[in-house]
Amino acid sequence: MVFNRSVSLLSRLRSHAQHRVQQQSNLSNSFRWIQTQTVSSDLDLHSQLKEMIPEQQERLKKLKSEHGKVQLGNITVDMVLGGMRGMTGLLWQTSLLDPDEGIRFRGMSIPECQKLLPAAKSGGEPLPEGLLWLLLTGKVPTKEQVNALSKELRDRASVPAGPVLCISFIDFQSVIDLERIMSLKAIDALPITAHPMTQFATGVMALQVQSEFQKAYEKGIHKSKYWEPTYEDSLSLIARVPIVASYVYRRIYKDGKVIPMNDSLDYGANFSHMLGFDSPEMQELMRLYVTIHSDHEGGNVSAHTGHLVASALSDPYLSFAAALNGLAGPLHGLANQEVLLWIKSVVKECGENITTEQLKDYVWKTLNSGKVVPGFGHGVLRKTDPRYTCQREFALKHLPDDPLFQLVSKLYEVVPPVLTQLGKVKNPWPNVDAHSGVLLNYYGLTEARYYTVLFGVSRSIGICSQLIWDRALGLPLERPKSVTMEWLENHCKKASEN
């Protein structure tokens, strides 16, 4: 009898919570519509995009009709067997990676972004919201536009938080708490020992129940309008991933004591705050970190995965969650945790006052054991990664005497000549991962296993920006041709006979 009454009560509570969630959702949608109508079009990112899209659609149409048969290069067997390196095959509007110059965001280098994008303070690091505006529009935003976008992201982040919250940290004081209890608790279903990226990707998947694209598609939205619910999902996703990511961090490392968002802080500073780091320098580092990690053209594993999955018209939540699972691989985003662990192993074995010769011996020891030196080399770049360079400049400004930074500086001198001597490395220079862990470690974020989650939060900006343009331009389902080794052998045999 008691059990039946409990089930009945639970059912009524669930029904009540679902009703309140629907009310809240309707109110949120109404508020967003009113907000879109009343905010100046100069400050409204959606309006800016809506004006741009027809022109870009015509541009794509002209490319296809006038130049569709133009060859971009020859495909070799090496390209097929070598991970498609050097094979041009993707349209990616938001950034372009030059082997010698490094990444350009809509044509702008990292130093140019640091100089031209709005910052929280004079001479400070660029605000990630400014880069988001740049990636979507190709235009440098004003401070007013960035402030408006920052507020919009905060508003989107607050509705609703349910799918990722833990039941044990809710005070049961309000109907909102009840709604959270009734919502998915996907992250808490995982053991606390699960890798942070596993928990992060799971939390993002749980957010998918809020997808506007899925709802619109099921209602029969015309394909010419796909970009609009994709835009809604993408901005909401970008807004909410810091909450999911910070929850994962606090759950694993800080006894689950959650820190709420601060409505007066920008995107990067708020993420730092929710993690538990409120120093102005750490907030500046997070702004820089998120900005430079946001996008790296479309061929890397996470970006390509997001684009590929979305080409099947999977919504941005599903697509980005898939991208995160690619980012979690040791040959991609997981490398940034490997760098700090390797550097600490150097210190443990050789001490902080290691000489250049000792360091060179340790590098050779690593290579001779069949391992790589993490943080060096890149699949495309043939020079020092400018993302490394700007982090080095940050360190020289804020932590020049830090022992680990000094060790990283020595590695910059020692490793490239060793790798060049090895003769098998096309790019012996440091990449973005070679420096980020040391900076984070200095400001107290010492948990290297978590570092890839920071990368994932950053990458949401680039991937989601491109997903919006994928749908705006009507890009098709990705479906390359695959072949067998027998096919390649026969093809090569015929080619040699001709």
Short mmCIF file of C-alpha atoms in Angstrom, two decimals:
data_model
loop_
_atom_site.label_atom_id
_atom_site.label_comp_id
_atom_site.label_asym_id
_atom_site.label_seq_id
_atom_site.Cartn_x
_atom_site.Cartn_y
_atom_site.Cartn_z
CA MET A 1 0.00 0.00 0.00
CA VAL A 2 2.80 2.40 0.94
CA PHE A 3 4.63 1.46 -2.24
CA ASN A 4 1.53 2.13 -4.37
CA ARG A 5 1.02 5.53 -2.73
CA SER A 6 4.68 6.38 -3.34
CA VAL A 7 4.40 5.42 -7.00
CA SER A 8 1.23 7.48 -7.33
CA LEU A 9 2.88 10.48 -5.68
CA LEU A 10 5.94 10.12 -7.88
CA SER A 11 3.71 9.98 -10.95
CA ARG A 12 1.87 13.15 -9.92
CA LEU A 13 5.15 14.91 -9.16
CA ARG A 14 6.53 13.88 -12.54
CA SER A 15 3.41 15.13 -14.31
CA HIS A 16 3.57 18.42 -12.41
CA ALA A 17 7.25 18.84 -13.18
CA GLN A 18 6.72 18.12 -16.87
CA HIS A 19 3.93 20.71 -16.95
CA ARG A 20 6.20 23.30 -15.32
CA VAL A 21 9.04 22.47 -17.70
CA GLN A 22 6.71 23.04 -20.65
CA GLN A 23 5.55 26.33 -19.14
CA GLN A 24 9.14 27.40 -18.60
CA SER A 25 10.06 26.37 -22.15
CA ASN A 26 7.16 28.32 -23.63
CA LEU A 27 8.08 31.35 -21.54
CA SER A 28 11.71 31.06 -22.60
CA ASN A 29 10.78 30.84 -26.29
CA SER A 30 8.44 33.82 -25.98
CA PHE A 31 11.09 35.85 -24.20
CA ARG A 32 13.66 34.97 -26.85
CA TRP A 33 11.26 36.00 -29.64
CA ILE A 34 10.55 39.32 -27.92
CA GLN A 35 14.26 39.83 -27.30
CA THR A 36 15.04 39.20 -30.97
CA GLN A 37 12.41 41.70 -32.06
CA THR A 38 13.45 44.48 -29.68
CA VAL A 39 17.25 44.32 -29.79
CA SER A 40 18.83 46.50 -32.47
CA SER A 41 19.70 44.50 -35.57
CA ASP A 42 23.23 45.88 -35.28
CA LEU A 43 23.56 44.05 -31.96
CA ASP A 44 21.61 40.92 -32.90
CA LEU A 45 23.78 38.14 -34.32
CA HIS A 46 20.80 36.27 -35.76
CA SER A 47 19.73 39.31 -37.79
CA GLN A 48 23.26 39.81 -39.08
CA LEU A 49 23.41 36.21 -40.28
CA LYS A 50 19.97 36.35 -41.85
CA GLU A 51 21.10 39.27 -44.01
CA MET A 52 24.31 37.50 -45.06
CA ILE A 53 23.01 34.05 -45.93
CA PRO A 54 21.30 34.75 -49.30
CA GLU A 55 24.48 36.31 -50.69
CA GLN A 56 26.60 33.37 -49.53
CA GLN A 57 24.09 30.90 -50.97
CA GLU A 58 24.40 32.61 -54.36
CA ARG A 59 28.17 32.55 -54.03
CA LEU A 60 28.11 28.77 -53.49
CA LYS A 61 25.67 28.29 -56.34
CA LYS A 62 27.97 30.23 -58.67
CA LEU A 63 30.97 28.15 -57.61
CA LYS A 64 29.11 24.95 -58.41
CA SER A 65 27.68 26.11 -61.73
CA GLU A 66 30.76 27.86 -63.12
CA HIS A 67 33.63 25.91 -61.58
CA GLY A 68 32.17 22.59 -60.49
CA LYS A 69 34.44 20.56 -62.79
CA VAL A 70 37.70 22.31 -61.89
CA GLN A 71 40.22 19.85 -60.43
CA LEU A 72 41.78 20.66 -57.06
CA GLY A 73 44.58 18.09 -57.24
CA ASN A 74 45.46 14.45 -57.75
CA ILE A 75 44.73 11.74 -55.21
CA THR A 76 47.60 9.34 -54.59
CA VAL A 77 47.75 5.96 -52.91
CA ASP A 78 49.78 7.57 -50.13
CA MET A 79 46.88 9.92 -49.41
CA VAL A 80 44.37 7.08 -49.22
CA LEU A 81 46.61 5.02 -46.93
CA GLY A 82 47.90 7.99 -44.94
CA GLY A 83 44.74 9.30 -43.31
CA MET A 84 43.80 11.50 -46.30
CA ARG A 85 46.58 13.95 -45.42
CA GLY A 86 47.00 16.60 -48.08
CA MET A 87 43.69 15.67 -49.72
CA THR A 88 41.39 18.66 -50.22
CA GLY A 89 37.83 17.52 -49.66
CA LEU A 90 35.93 19.72 -47.20
CA LEU A 91 34.31 23.16 -47.24
CA TRP A 92 35.04 24.93 -43.94
CA GLN A 93 34.24 28.64 -43.89
CA THR A 94 35.28 29.65 -40.40
CA SER A 95 39.05 29.10 -40.50
CA LEU A 96 41.93 28.08 -42.75
CA LEU A 97 45.19 26.44 -41.70
CA ASP A 98 48.33 27.41 -43.58
CA PRO A 99 51.32 25.06 -43.10
CA ASP A 100 53.69 27.99 -42.57
CA GLU A 101 51.51 30.74 -41.08
CA GLY A 102 49.25 28.63 -38.90
CA ILE A 103 45.55 29.18 -38.31
CA ARG A 104 43.59 32.15 -39.61
CA PHE A 105 40.10 32.80 -38.29
CA ARG A 106 38.13 34.30 -41.19
CA GLY A 107 41.44 35.53 -42.60
CA MET A 108 42.75 36.91 -39.29
CA SER A 109 45.87 35.57 -37.59
CA ILE A 110 46.00 35.04 -33.83
CA PRO A 111 48.04 38.24 -33.26
CA GLU A 112 45.49 40.16 -35.34
CA CYS A 113 42.64 38.69 -33.27
CA GLN A 114 44.46 39.68 -30.09
CA LYS A 115 44.81 43.21 -31.42
CA LEU A 116 41.39 43.75 -33.02
CA LEU A 117 38.82 41.67 -31.13
CA PRO A 118 37.21 43.29 -28.06
CA ALA A 119 38.77 42.44 -24.71
CA ALA A 120 37.55 42.66 -21.13
CA LYS A 121 40.19 45.29 -20.42
CA SER A 122 42.55 47.44 -22.45
CA GLY A 123 45.41 45.34 -23.74
CA GLY A 124 43.78 42.15 -22.51
CA GLU A 125 43.11 38.87 -24.25
CA PRO A 126 40.24 38.66 -26.76
CA LEU A 127 36.80 37.67 -25.52
CA PRO A 128 35.63 34.31 -26.93
CA GLU A 129 32.26 35.89 -27.73
CA GLY A 130 34.07 38.19 -30.14
CA LEU A 131 35.63 35.24 -31.91
CA LEU A 132 32.23 33.54 -32.16
CA TRP A 133 30.86 36.66 -33.85
CA LEU A 134 33.86 36.75 -36.19
CA LEU A 135 33.56 33.07 -37.14
CA LEU A 136 29.86 33.39 -37.92
CA THR A 137 29.90 36.70 -39.77
CA GLY A 138 33.47 37.23 -40.96
CA LYS A 139 33.34 40.67 -39.33
CA VAL A 140 35.14 42.11 -36.31
CA PRO A 141 32.43 42.95 -33.76
CA THR A 142 32.15 46.08 -31.69
CA LYS A 143 32.36 45.94 -27.91
CA GLU A 144 28.60 46.59 -27.79
CA GLN A 145 27.91 43.63 -30.08
CA VAL A 146 30.13 41.39 -27.95
CA ASN A 147 28.42 42.55 -24.75
CA ALA A 148 25.00 41.79 -26.27
CA LEU A 149 26.15 38.34 -27.37
CA SER A 150 27.67 37.67 -23.96
CA LYS A 151 24.34 38.49 -22.31
CA GLU A 152 22.48 36.28 -24.77
CA LEU A 153 24.76 33.35 -23.97
CA ARG A 154 24.22 33.86 -20.24
CA ASP A 155 20.45 33.94 -20.78
CA ARG A 156 20.57 30.76 -22.84
CA ALA A 157 22.77 29.02 -20.27
CA SER A 158 20.20 29.48 -17.53
CA VAL A 159 17.37 27.63 -19.30
CA PRO A 160 17.20 24.83 -18.14
CA ALA A 161 20.01 23.22 -16.14
CA GLY A 162 18.21 19.96 -15.40
CA PRO A 163 19.84 17.24 -17.48
CA VAL A 164 23.25 17.47 -15.85
CA LEU A 165 22.58 18.19 -12.19
CA CYS A 166 23.19 15.72 -9.39
CA ILE A 167 20.29 14.82 -7.09
CA SER A 168 22.54 14.83 -4.02
CA PHE A 169 23.37 18.53 -4.41
CA ILE A 170 19.79 19.82 -4.75
CA ASP A 171 18.10 21.27 -1.67
CA PHE A 172 14.55 20.21 -2.60
CA GLN A 173 13.30 23.72 -1.79
CA SER A 174 11.41 24.59 -4.97
CA VAL A 175 9.52 23.33 -7.97
CA ILE A 176 12.62 24.09 -10.06
CA ASP A 177 14.54 21.62 -7.88
CA LEU A 178 11.78 19.08 -8.53
CA GLU A 179 12.13 19.62 -12.25
CA ARG A 180 15.84 18.99 -11.97
CA ILE A 181 15.23 15.79 -10.01
CA MET A 182 12.82 14.57 -12.68
CA SER A 183 15.18 15.43 -15.53
CA LEU A 184 17.97 13.20 -16.77
CA LYS A 185 20.87 12.72 -14.39
CA ALA A 186 23.09 11.19 -17.00
CA ILE A 187 26.44 12.23 -15.60
CA ASP A 188 25.60 10.92 -12.14
CA ALA A 189 24.80 7.52 -13.62
CA LEU A 190 28.51 7.18 -14.38
CA PRO A 191 31.14 6.19 -11.82
CA ILE A 192 33.10 9.16 -10.56
CA THR A 193 36.22 7.40 -11.82
CA ALA A 194 35.04 7.64 -15.45
CA HIS A 195 37.31 9.82 -17.57
CA PRO A 196 36.24 13.48 -17.53
CA MET A 197 35.71 13.37 -21.30
CA THR A 198 33.33 10.43 -20.91
CA GLN A 199 31.33 12.39 -18.36
CA PHE A 200 31.42 15.56 -20.47
CA ALA A 201 30.23 13.84 -23.65
CA THR A 202 27.47 12.11 -21.67
CA GLY A 203 26.29 15.44 -20.27
CA VAL A 204 26.18 16.95 -23.76
CA MET A 205 24.15 13.99 -25.00
CA ALA A 206 21.70 14.53 -22.14
CA LEU A 207 21.17 18.12 -23.30
CA GLN A 208 19.97 16.80 -26.66
CA VAL A 209 16.41 16.46 -25.36
CA GLN A 210 16.22 20.25 -25.71
CA SER A 211 17.09 20.25 -29.44
CA GLU A 212 15.07 22.79 -31.41
CA PHE A 213 16.31 21.29 -34.68
CA GLN A 214 14.94 17.86 -33.87
CA LYS A 215 11.54 19.33 -32.95
CA ALA A 216 11.43 21.47 -36.10
CA TYR A 217 12.46 18.57 -38.34
CA GLU A 218 9.78 16.32 -36.89
CA LYS A 219 7.23 19.06 -37.63
CA GLY A 220 8.32 19.18 -41.28
CA ILE A 221 10.39 22.37 -41.47
CA HIS A 222 11.47 23.28 -45.01
CA LYS A 223 15.14 22.57 -45.70
CA SER A 224 15.76 26.23 -46.57
CA LYS A 225 15.02 27.01 -42.91
CA TYR A 226 17.24 24.31 -41.39
CA TRP A 227 19.81 26.88 -40.38
CA GLU A 228 17.49 28.67 -37.95
CA PRO A 229 16.87 25.83 -35.44
CA THR A 230 20.51 24.85 -35.98
CA TYR A 231 21.44 28.38 -34.92
CA GLU A 232 19.22 28.09 -31.83
CA ASP A 233 20.72 24.73 -30.85
CA SER A 234 24.27 25.86 -31.54
CA LEU A 235 24.17 29.03 -29.47
CA SER A 236 22.38 27.23 -26.64
CA LEU A 237 24.94 24.45 -26.76
CA ILE A 238 27.86 26.89 -26.72
CA ALA A 239 26.22 28.64 -23.77
CA ARG A 240 25.62 25.47 -21.76
CA VAL A 241 28.77 23.41 -22.25
CA PRO A 242 30.75 25.41 -19.63
CA ILE A 243 28.08 24.47 -17.08
CA VAL A 244 28.34 20.79 -17.99
CA ALA A 245 32.14 20.92 -18.07
CA SER A 246 32.49 22.74 -14.75
CA TYR A 247 30.04 20.31 -13.16
CA VAL A 248 32.23 17.40 -14.28
CA TYR A 249 35.27 19.09 -12.73
CA ARG A 250 33.56 19.89 -9.43
CA ARG A 251 32.02 16.41 -9.25
CA ILE A 252 35.33 14.60 -9.70
CA TYR A 253 37.80 16.87 -7.93
CA LYS A 254 35.92 19.19 -5.56
CA ASP A 255 33.43 16.96 -3.70
CA GLY A 256 30.61 18.00 -6.01
CA LYS A 257 30.34 21.52 -4.62
CA VAL A 258 28.84 23.34 -7.60
CA ILE A 259 29.52 27.04 -8.23
CA PRO A 260 26.69 28.89 -10.02
CA MET A 261 27.20 31.18 -12.98
CA ASN A 262 27.94 34.84 -12.31
CA ASP A 263 25.62 37.05 -14.38
CA SER A 264 28.19 39.85 -14.51
CA LEU A 265 31.02 37.84 -16.11
CA ASP A 266 31.86 37.12 -19.73
CA TYR A 267 32.06 33.61 -21.23
CA GLY A 268 35.70 32.82 -20.43
CA ALA A 269 35.68 34.44 -16.99
CA ASN A 270 32.44 32.67 -16.08
CA PHE A 271 33.87 29.30 -17.06
CA SER A 272 36.91 29.99 -14.89
CA HIS A 273 34.61 31.09 -12.05
CA MET A 274 32.41 27.97 -12.23
CA LEU A 275 35.52 25.80 -12.14
CA GLY A 276 36.53 27.62 -8.95
CA PHE A 277 39.24 29.99 -10.19
CA ASP A 278 38.54 33.70 -9.74
CA SER A 279 41.93 35.36 -10.13
CA PRO A 280 41.96 37.99 -12.90
CA GLU A 281 44.99 36.35 -14.51
CA MET A 282 43.29 32.94 -14.66
CA GLN A 283 40.25 34.58 -16.23
CA GLU A 284 42.51 36.18 -18.83
CA LEU A 285 44.16 32.82 -19.49
CA MET A 286 40.77 31.17 -19.97
CA ARG A 287 39.72 33.86 -22.47
CA LEU A 288 42.92 33.24 -24.43
CA TYR A 289 42.66 29.47 -24.11
CA VAL A 290 39.07 29.26 -25.36
CA THR A 291 39.79 31.66 -28.22
CA ILE A 292 42.86 29.92 -29.64
CA HIS A 293 41.46 26.40 -29.21
CA SER A 294 38.07 27.20 -30.76
CA ASP A 295 38.72 26.23 -34.38
CA HIS A 296 41.47 24.73 -36.54
CA GLU A 297 39.85 24.29 -39.95
CA GLY A 298 37.77 21.23 -40.80
CA GLY A 299 40.15 18.33 -41.32
CA ASN A 300 41.06 17.51 -37.72
CA VAL A 301 39.24 14.61 -36.09
CA SER A 302 36.80 16.55 -33.90
CA ALA A 303 35.86 19.17 -36.51
CA HIS A 304 35.49 16.61 -39.28
CA THR A 305 33.46 14.32 -37.03
CA GLY A 306 31.04 17.10 -36.10
CA HIS A 307 30.63 18.07 -39.76
CA LEU A 308 30.21 14.45 -40.88
CA VAL A 309 27.59 13.56 -38.28
CA ALA A 310 25.68 16.80 -38.89
CA SER A 311 25.65 16.10 -42.63
CA ALA A 312 23.18 13.31 -41.83
CA LEU A 313 20.98 16.07 -40.29
CA SER A 314 21.80 14.96 -36.77
CA ASP A 315 21.24 17.99 -34.55
CA PRO A 316 24.15 20.02 -33.09
CA TYR A 317 23.98 18.23 -29.72
CA LEU A 318 24.42 14.80 -31.31
CA SER A 319 27.04 16.09 -33.71
CA PHE A 320 29.10 17.86 -31.06
CA ALA A 321 28.93 14.88 -28.70
CA ALA A 322 30.36 12.74 -31.50
CA ALA A 323 33.08 15.34 -32.04
CA LEU A 324 33.97 15.16 -28.35
CA ASN A 325 34.48 11.42 -28.58
CA GLY A 326 36.97 12.03 -31.38
CA LEU A 327 38.65 14.79 -29.39
CA ALA A 328 39.15 12.33 -26.52
CA GLY A 329 41.62 10.27 -28.54
CA PRO A 330 45.34 10.30 -27.59
CA LEU A 331 46.28 11.44 -31.10
CA HIS A 332 43.99 14.47 -30.87
CA GLY A 333 42.77 16.39 -27.83
CA LEU A 334 44.00 13.98 -25.19
CA ALA A 335 47.55 14.96 -26.11
CA ASN A 336 47.36 18.08 -23.94
CA GLN A 337 47.07 15.98 -20.79
CA GLU A 338 49.95 13.78 -21.98
CA VAL A 339 52.28 16.78 -22.29
CA LEU A 340 52.01 17.87 -18.66
CA LEU A 341 52.31 14.30 -17.41
CA TRP A 342 55.46 13.84 -19.50
CA ILE A 343 56.96 17.14 -18.28
CA LYS A 344 56.29 16.13 -14.68
CA SER A 345 57.98 12.78 -15.34
CA VAL A 346 61.05 14.71 -16.52
CA VAL A 347 61.09 16.71 -13.27
CA LYS A 348 60.53 13.59 -11.17
CA GLU A 349 63.48 11.76 -12.73
CA CYS A 350 65.89 14.63 -13.36
CA GLY A 351 64.84 17.42 -10.99
CA GLU A 352 63.78 20.99 -11.74
CA ASN A 353 67.33 22.21 -12.36
CA ILE A 354 67.87 19.88 -15.29
CA THR A 355 70.68 20.77 -17.68
CA THR A 356 70.34 20.94 -21.44
CA GLU A 357 72.37 17.75 -21.85
CA GLN A 358 70.28 15.87 -19.29
CA LEU A 359 67.13 17.00 -21.05
CA LYS A 360 68.47 15.90 -24.41
CA ASP A 361 69.29 12.47 -22.95
CA TYR A 362 65.76 12.17 -21.55
CA VAL A 363 64.24 13.09 -24.92
CA TRP A 364 66.32 10.40 -26.62
CA LYS A 365 65.33 7.94 -23.90
CA THR A 366 61.67 8.65 -24.63
CA LEU A 367 62.13 8.22 -28.39
CA ASN A 368 64.23 5.06 -28.07
CA SER A 369 61.52 3.46 -25.93
CA GLY A 370 59.16 3.70 -28.91
CA LYS A 371 57.22 6.68 -27.59
CA VAL A 372 56.79 10.19 -28.95
CA VAL A 373 57.63 13.47 -27.27
CA PRO A 374 54.13 14.87 -26.66
CA GLY A 375 53.45 18.43 -27.77
CA PHE A 376 55.73 18.42 -30.80
CA GLY A 377 54.78 17.96 -34.45
CA HIS A 378 51.54 18.53 -36.34
CA GLY A 379 49.72 16.89 -39.23
CA VAL A 380 49.60 20.12 -41.26
CA LEU A 381 51.84 22.77 -39.69
CA ARG A 382 55.49 22.96 -40.72
CA LYS A 383 56.49 25.79 -38.37
CA THR A 384 56.01 26.57 -34.68
CA ASP A 385 52.30 26.66 -33.91
CA PRO A 386 51.24 30.32 -33.38
CA ARG A 387 48.92 29.03 -30.65
CA TYR A 388 52.07 27.90 -28.82
CA THR A 389 53.71 31.26 -29.42
CA CYS A 390 50.88 33.33 -27.94
CA GLN A 391 50.80 31.10 -24.85
CA ARG A 392 54.55 31.53 -24.49
CA GLU A 393 54.08 35.31 -24.64
CA PHE A 394 51.40 35.05 -21.95
CA ALA A 395 53.81 33.08 -19.76
CA LEU A 396 56.65 35.54 -20.30
CA LYS A 397 54.31 38.31 -19.18
CA HIS A 398 52.70 36.61 -16.18
CA LEU A 399 54.92 33.73 -14.96
CA PRO A 400 58.45 34.11 -16.33
CA ASP A 401 60.09 32.48 -13.29
CA ASP A 402 57.85 29.41 -13.06
CA PRO A 403 60.09 26.30 -13.12
CA LEU A 404 57.80 24.32 -15.42
CA PHE A 405 57.61 27.22 -17.87
CA GLN A 406 61.40 27.42 -17.87
CA LEU A 407 61.51 23.69 -18.60
CA VAL A 408 59.09 24.17 -21.51
CA SER A 409 61.41 26.89 -22.83
CA LYS A 410 64.34 24.48 -22.67
CA LEU A 411 62.33 21.85 -24.51
CA TYR A 412 61.73 24.41 -27.27
CA GLU A 413 65.50 24.59 -27.70
CA VAL A 414 66.27 20.88 -27.28
CA VAL A 415 63.50 18.84 -28.92
CA PRO A 416 63.37 20.23 -32.51
CA PRO A 417 67.07 19.49 -33.23
CA VAL A 418 66.69 15.97 -31.80
CA LEU A 419 63.61 15.26 -33.91
CA THR A 420 65.36 16.70 -36.97
CA GLN A 421 68.31 14.41 -36.30
CA LEU A 422 65.90 11.49 -36.06
CA GLY A 423 64.97 12.21 -39.67
CA LYS A 424 61.40 10.88 -39.61
CA VAL A 425 59.48 13.97 -38.51
CA LYS A 426 58.13 16.50 -41.01
CA ASN A 427 57.46 19.07 -38.30
CA PRO A 428 59.74 19.05 -35.23
CA TRP A 429 58.26 22.25 -33.79
CA PRO A 430 55.99 22.61 -30.74
CA ASN A 431 52.22 22.67 -31.13
CA VAL A 432 49.46 24.16 -28.99
CA ASP A 433 49.54 21.27 -26.51
CA ALA A 434 53.20 21.85 -25.60
CA HIS A 435 52.34 24.90 -23.50
CA SER A 436 48.75 24.93 -22.27
CA GLY A 437 49.15 22.44 -19.42
CA VAL A 438 51.97 24.40 -17.78
CA LEU A 439 49.86 27.58 -17.74
CA LEU A 440 46.83 25.82 -16.28
CA ASN A 441 49.00 24.06 -13.71
CA TYR A 442 50.51 27.37 -12.58
CA TYR A 443 47.09 28.84 -11.76
CA GLY A 444 45.99 25.79 -9.80
CA LEU A 445 44.17 23.67 -12.37
CA THR A 446 46.55 20.76 -11.89
CA GLU A 447 44.31 17.84 -12.88
CA ALA A 448 45.79 16.89 -16.27
CA ARG A 449 43.10 14.29 -16.96
CA TYR A 450 40.60 17.15 -17.18
CA TYR A 451 42.47 19.27 -19.72
CA THR A 452 40.81 17.82 -22.81
CA VAL A 453 37.43 18.95 -21.44
CA LEU A 454 38.68 22.55 -21.63
CA PHE A 455 39.65 21.87 -25.23
CA GLY A 456 36.14 20.53 -25.85
CA VAL A 457 34.41 23.60 -24.44
CA SER A 458 36.56 25.76 -26.70
CA ARG A 459 35.94 23.65 -29.78
CA SER A 460 32.16 24.06 -29.41
CA ILE A 461 32.54 27.60 -30.77
CA GLY A 462 34.24 26.58 -34.01
CA ILE A 463 32.30 23.40 -34.70
CA CYS A 464 28.89 24.92 -34.00
CA SER A 465 29.68 28.02 -36.06
CA GLN A 466 30.44 25.84 -39.06
CA LEU A 467 27.36 23.66 -38.48
CA ILE A 468 25.18 26.75 -38.83
CA TRP A 469 26.82 27.53 -42.17
CA ASP A 470 26.57 23.88 -43.25
CA ARG A 471 22.79 24.11 -42.97
CA ALA A 472 22.59 27.68 -44.31
CA LEU A 473 24.49 26.65 -47.45
CA GLY A 474 22.56 23.41 -47.80
CA LEU A 475 25.69 21.24 -47.79
CA PRO A 476 24.88 17.60 -48.60
CA LEU A 477 25.39 14.31 -46.82
CA GLU A 478 29.09 13.46 -46.76
CA ARG A 479 29.72 10.18 -48.60
CA PRO A 480 33.25 9.59 -49.92
CA LYS A 481 34.15 6.46 -51.88
CA SER A 482 36.16 3.73 -50.17
CA VAL A 483 38.24 1.01 -51.83
CA THR A 484 39.94 -2.23 -50.84
CA MET A 485 43.65 -3.05 -51.02
CA GLU A 486 42.82 -5.40 -53.90
CA TRP A 487 41.22 -2.51 -55.78
CA LEU A 488 44.31 -0.35 -55.18
CA GLU A 489 46.63 -3.14 -56.33
CA ASN A 490 44.64 -3.70 -59.51
CA HIS A 491 44.41 0.03 -60.20
CA CYS A 492 48.17 0.48 -59.74
CA LYS A 493 48.86 -2.51 -61.97
CA LYS A 494 46.70 -1.08 -64.75
CA ALA A 495 48.33 2.33 -64.33
CA SER A 496 51.81 0.84 -64.71
CA GLU A 497 50.77 -1.01 -67.87
CA ASN A 498 49.51 2.15 -69.59
#
